mmCIF file of C-alpha atoms in Angstrom:
data_model
loop_
_atom_site.group_PDB
_atom_site.id
_atom_site.type_symbol
_atom_site.label_atom_id
_atom_site.label_comp_id
_atom_site.label_asym_id
_atom_site.label_seq_id
_atom_site.Cartn_x
_atom_site.Cartn_y
_atom_site.Cartn_z
ATOM 1 C CA ASN A 283 0.002 0.000 0.001
ATOM 2 C CA SER A 284 1.127 3.517 -0.612
ATOM 3 C CA LEU A 285 0.153 7.102 -0.191
ATOM 4 C CA ALA A 286 1.699 9.876 -2.238
ATOM 5 C CA PHE A 287 1.281 13.623 -2.084
ATOM 6 C CA GLU A 288 2.791 15.699 -4.853
ATOM 7 C CA LEU A 289 2.664 19.446 -5.567
ATOM 8 C CA HIS A 290 3.998 21.459 -8.470
ATOM 9 C CA VAL A 291 4.062 25.257 -8.323
ATOM 10 C CA ASP A 292 4.554 28.040 -10.854
ATOM 11 C CA THR A 293 4.760 31.379 -9.060
ATOM 12 C CA GLY A 294 5.667 33.594 -11.982
ATOM 13 C CA ASP A 295 9.391 34.323 -11.865
ATOM 14 C CA THR A 296 10.136 31.250 -9.750
ATOM 15 C CA THR A 297 9.068 27.720 -10.589
ATOM 16 C CA GLY A 298 8.867 25.018 -7.982
ATOM 17 C CA TYR A 299 8.263 21.348 -7.562
ATOM 18 C CA PHE A 300 7.158 19.469 -4.464
ATOM 19 C CA ASP A 301 6.194 15.884 -3.823
ATOM 20 C CA ALA A 302 5.888 13.649 -0.779
ATOM 21 C CA ALA A 303 5.031 10.023 -0.414
ATOM 22 C CA ILE A 304 4.622 7.113 1.928
ATOM 23 C CA ALA A 305 4.735 3.581 0.680
ATOM 24 C CA ALA A 306 4.279 0.139 2.140
ATOM 25 C CA GLU A 307 7.939 -0.556 1.608
ATOM 26 C CA GLY A 308 9.119 2.890 2.621
ATOM 27 C CA PRO A 309 9.111 6.567 1.716
ATOM 28 C CA VAL A 310 9.632 8.016 -1.732
ATOM 29 C CA PRO A 311 12.006 10.996 -2.063
ATOM 30 C CA VAL A 312 10.394 14.437 -1.868
ATOM 31 C CA ALA A 313 11.645 17.745 -3.210
ATOM 32 C CA PHE A 314 10.511 21.363 -3.594
ATOM 33 C CA THR A 315 12.509 23.651 -5.840
ATOM 34 C CA GLU A 316 11.953 27.403 -5.714
ATOM 35 C CA GLY A 317 14.048 29.406 -8.146
ATOM 36 C CA ALA A 318 17.697 28.851 -7.216
ATOM 37 C CA LYS A 319 16.808 27.666 -3.699
ATOM 38 C CA ARG A 320 16.015 23.965 -3.395
ATOM 39 C CA LEU A 321 13.556 23.230 -0.609
ATOM 40 C CA GLN A 322 13.162 19.542 -0.022
ATOM 41 C CA PHE A 323 11.751 17.081 2.414
ATOM 42 C CA ARG A 324 10.830 13.448 2.719
ATOM 43 C CA ALA A 325 7.759 12.390 4.678
ATOM 44 C CA TYR A 326 5.984 9.098 5.251
ATOM 45 C CA SER A 327 3.714 7.246 7.636
ATOM 46 C CA ASN A 328 5.808 5.315 10.121
ATOM 47 C CA ALA A 329 3.114 2.725 10.902
ATOM 48 C CA ALA A 330 -0.087 1.242 9.547
ATOM 49 C CA GLN A 331 -3.061 3.551 10.000
ATOM 50 C CA THR A 332 -6.496 2.244 10.906
ATOM 51 C CA ILE A 333 -9.305 3.770 8.871
ATOM 52 C CA SER A 334 -12.650 3.349 10.632
ATOM 53 C CA ASN A 335 -15.704 2.340 8.628
ATOM 54 C CA ALA A 336 -17.741 5.255 7.206
ATOM 55 C CA THR A 337 -15.466 7.912 8.719
ATOM 56 C CA PHE A 338 -13.367 10.572 6.979
ATOM 57 C CA THR A 339 -9.815 10.130 8.299
ATOM 58 C CA LYS A 340 -6.753 12.339 7.812
ATOM 59 C CA ILE A 341 -3.702 10.447 6.606
ATOM 60 C CA THR A 342 -0.914 10.733 9.158
ATOM 61 C CA LEU A 343 2.369 11.561 7.411
ATOM 62 C CA ASP A 344 4.193 11.500 10.731
ATOM 63 C CA THR A 345 7.842 10.911 9.862
ATOM 64 C CA GLU A 346 10.322 12.894 7.807
ATOM 65 C CA SER A 347 13.640 11.738 6.505
ATOM 66 C CA PHE A 348 14.533 15.394 5.958
ATOM 67 C CA ASP A 349 12.835 18.822 5.693
ATOM 68 C CA PRO A 350 15.526 21.539 5.888
ATOM 69 C CA PHE A 351 13.120 24.445 5.258
ATOM 70 C CA GLY A 352 10.251 23.220 7.449
ATOM 71 C CA LYS A 353 7.466 23.395 4.823
ATOM 72 C CA PHE A 354 5.898 20.091 5.845
ATOM 73 C CA ASP A 355 4.378 19.541 9.302
ATOM 74 C CA ALA A 356 4.919 15.892 10.263
ATOM 75 C CA THR A 357 4.400 16.512 14.002
ATOM 76 C CA THR A 358 1.021 18.127 14.617
ATOM 77 C CA ASN A 359 -1.077 18.707 11.504
ATOM 78 C CA TYR A 360 0.488 16.381 8.897
ATOM 79 C CA ARG A 361 0.124 18.918 6.077
ATOM 80 C CA TYR A 362 1.969 21.061 3.571
ATOM 81 C CA THR A 363 1.944 24.880 3.732
ATOM 82 C CA PRO A 364 3.797 26.389 0.761
ATOM 83 C CA GLY A 365 4.853 29.752 2.209
ATOM 84 C CA GLU A 366 4.462 31.217 -1.290
ATOM 85 C CA ASP A 367 1.472 31.997 -3.529
ATOM 86 C CA GLY A 368 1.217 29.888 -6.663
ATOM 87 C CA HIS A 369 -0.549 27.232 -8.697
ATOM 88 C CA TYR A 370 0.143 23.733 -7.392
ATOM 89 C CA GLN A 371 -0.416 20.425 -9.147
ATOM 90 C CA ILE A 372 -1.396 17.960 -6.436
ATOM 91 C CA ASN A 373 -1.253 14.190 -6.971
ATOM 92 C CA SER A 374 -1.935 11.734 -4.199
ATOM 93 C CA CYS A 375 -2.523 8.019 -3.744
ATOM 94 C CA ILE A 376 -3.455 5.795 -0.852
ATOM 95 C CA GLY A 377 -3.391 2.041 -0.556
ATOM 96 C CA TYR A 378 -5.553 -0.227 1.569
ATOM 97 C CA ASP A 379 -4.382 -3.579 2.894
ATOM 98 C CA THR A 380 -6.392 -6.837 2.730
ATOM 99 C CA VAL A 381 -9.381 -5.672 0.702
ATOM 100 C CA THR A 382 -11.514 -8.789 0.332
ATOM 101 C CA ASP A 383 -14.620 -7.721 -1.557
ATOM 102 C CA ALA A 384 -16.228 -4.983 -3.628
ATOM 103 C CA LYS A 385 -16.704 -1.942 -1.371
ATOM 104 C CA TYR A 386 -16.455 1.857 -1.648
ATOM 105 C CA PHE A 387 -13.077 3.521 -1.032
ATOM 106 C CA ARG A 388 -12.102 7.159 -1.540
ATOM 107 C CA VAL A 389 -9.131 9.551 -1.280
ATOM 108 C CA ASP A 390 -9.662 13.314 -0.840
ATOM 109 C CA LEU A 391 -7.470 16.375 -1.112
ATOM 110 C CA TYR A 392 -8.364 19.034 1.451
ATOM 111 C CA LYS A 393 -7.459 22.705 1.106
ATOM 112 C CA ASN A 394 -7.638 24.681 4.370
ATOM 113 C CA GLY A 395 -9.699 21.938 6.031
ATOM 114 C CA VAL A 396 -12.339 21.707 3.273
ATOM 115 C CA LYS A 397 -12.631 18.996 0.635
ATOM 116 C CA TYR A 398 -11.099 20.289 -2.591
ATOM 117 C CA SER A 399 -10.996 17.196 -4.811
ATOM 118 C CA GLU A 400 -11.727 13.479 -4.565
ATOM 119 C CA LEU A 401 -11.533 10.178 -6.349
ATOM 120 C CA SER A 402 -13.543 7.158 -5.336
ATOM 121 C CA SER A 403 -13.385 3.527 -6.302
ATOM 122 C CA TYR A 404 -15.484 0.442 -5.841
ATOM 123 C CA ALA A 405 -12.993 -2.293 -5.159
ATOM 124 C CA ALA A 406 -13.461 -5.248 -7.470
ATOM 125 C CA VAL A 407 -11.354 -7.766 -5.610
ATOM 126 C CA THR A 408 -12.159 -11.457 -5.712
ATOM 127 C CA GLU A 409 -9.518 -12.477 -3.203
ATOM 128 C CA THR A 410 -7.566 -10.754 -0.455
ATOM 129 C CA GLY A 411 -5.443 -8.041 -1.984
ATOM 130 C CA LEU A 412 -4.226 -4.477 -1.909
ATOM 131 C CA LEU A 413 -6.239 -1.575 -3.293
ATOM 132 C CA GLY A 414 -4.704 1.708 -4.400
ATOM 133 C CA ILE A 415 -6.592 4.839 -5.453
ATOM 134 C CA CYS A 416 -5.168 8.163 -6.621
ATOM 135 C CA VAL A 417 -6.417 11.709 -7.213
ATOM 136 C CA SER A 418 -4.845 14.683 -9.029
ATOM 137 C CA ASP A 419 -5.887 18.314 -9.237
ATOM 138 C CA LEU A 420 -4.584 21.841 -9.750
ATOM 139 C CA ALA A 421 -5.038 24.375 -6.925
ATOM 140 C CA PHE A 422 -4.039 27.960 -6.364
ATOM 141 C CA LEU A 423 -2.552 28.272 -2.869
ATOM 142 C CA ASP A 424 -1.787 31.456 -0.977
ATOM 143 C CA GLU A 425 1.369 31.376 1.106
ATOM 144 C CA ASP A 426 -0.589 30.381 4.247
ATOM 145 C CA ASP A 427 -3.003 27.890 2.618
ATOM 146 C CA TYR A 428 -2.427 24.230 3.388
ATOM 147 C CA MET A 429 -3.108 20.864 1.762
ATOM 148 C CA GLU A 430 -3.916 17.581 3.504
ATOM 149 C CA LEU A 431 -4.885 14.033 2.544
ATOM 150 C CA PHE A 432 -8.015 12.292 3.806
ATOM 151 C CA THR A 433 -9.606 8.964 3.048
ATOM 152 C CA TYR A 434 -12.985 7.273 3.503
ATOM 153 C CA GLN A 435 -14.141 3.686 3.173
ATOM 154 C CA ASN A 436 -17.383 1.832 3.865
ATOM 155 C CA SER A 437 -16.354 -1.791 3.838
ATOM 156 C CA GLY A 438 -18.334 -2.498 7.001
ATOM 157 C CA VAL A 439 -15.220 -2.843 9.167
ATOM 158 C CA SER A 440 -12.063 -0.863 9.913
ATOM 159 C CA ARG A 441 -9.335 -1.198 7.250
ATOM 160 C CA THR A 442 -5.644 -0.410 7.451
ATOM 161 C CA THR A 443 -3.006 1.229 5.338
ATOM 162 C CA VAL A 444 0.554 0.016 5.590
ATOM 163 C CA GLY A 445 3.136 2.457 6.924
ATOM 164 C CA GLY A 446 6.583 2.797 5.501
ATOM 165 C CA VAL A 447 10.051 2.567 6.906
ATOM 166 C CA ALA A 448 12.967 4.790 5.972
ATOM 167 C CA ASN A 449 15.046 3.232 3.215
#
């Protein structure tokens, strides 16, 4: 299972790139480039996260490999605040462990605590397996706006994601 969060920004005279990810087997490198200054961080979920049935749940990106400019909050709010106005391309994925039948799963991008974009899927699994769903969107963010990842599932029971380990 994996969860990825990726942002791209064009702020006029500076162009930037940001992405963050957690994966079942570990984190994926993350970078943000702003003009000549390269802001970068690496964030992932350190452990499996339980997602309760029929409940919107924020994805806990609670561990960073590095974040020299402090743009990602992996301690309290588990979110990205750009610190600069711009258009951001956001791509995110989440994976569920041991999906055993066709049920409704969803991943949402939240901007400033409000749903901004979503993608849902009805799992068509005939045997125990992993389910991954992804969503992408473009958002204009002010310097103090923030983006978060949420998920929802109604399988009838709690489901888990698989946290990563630093690699």
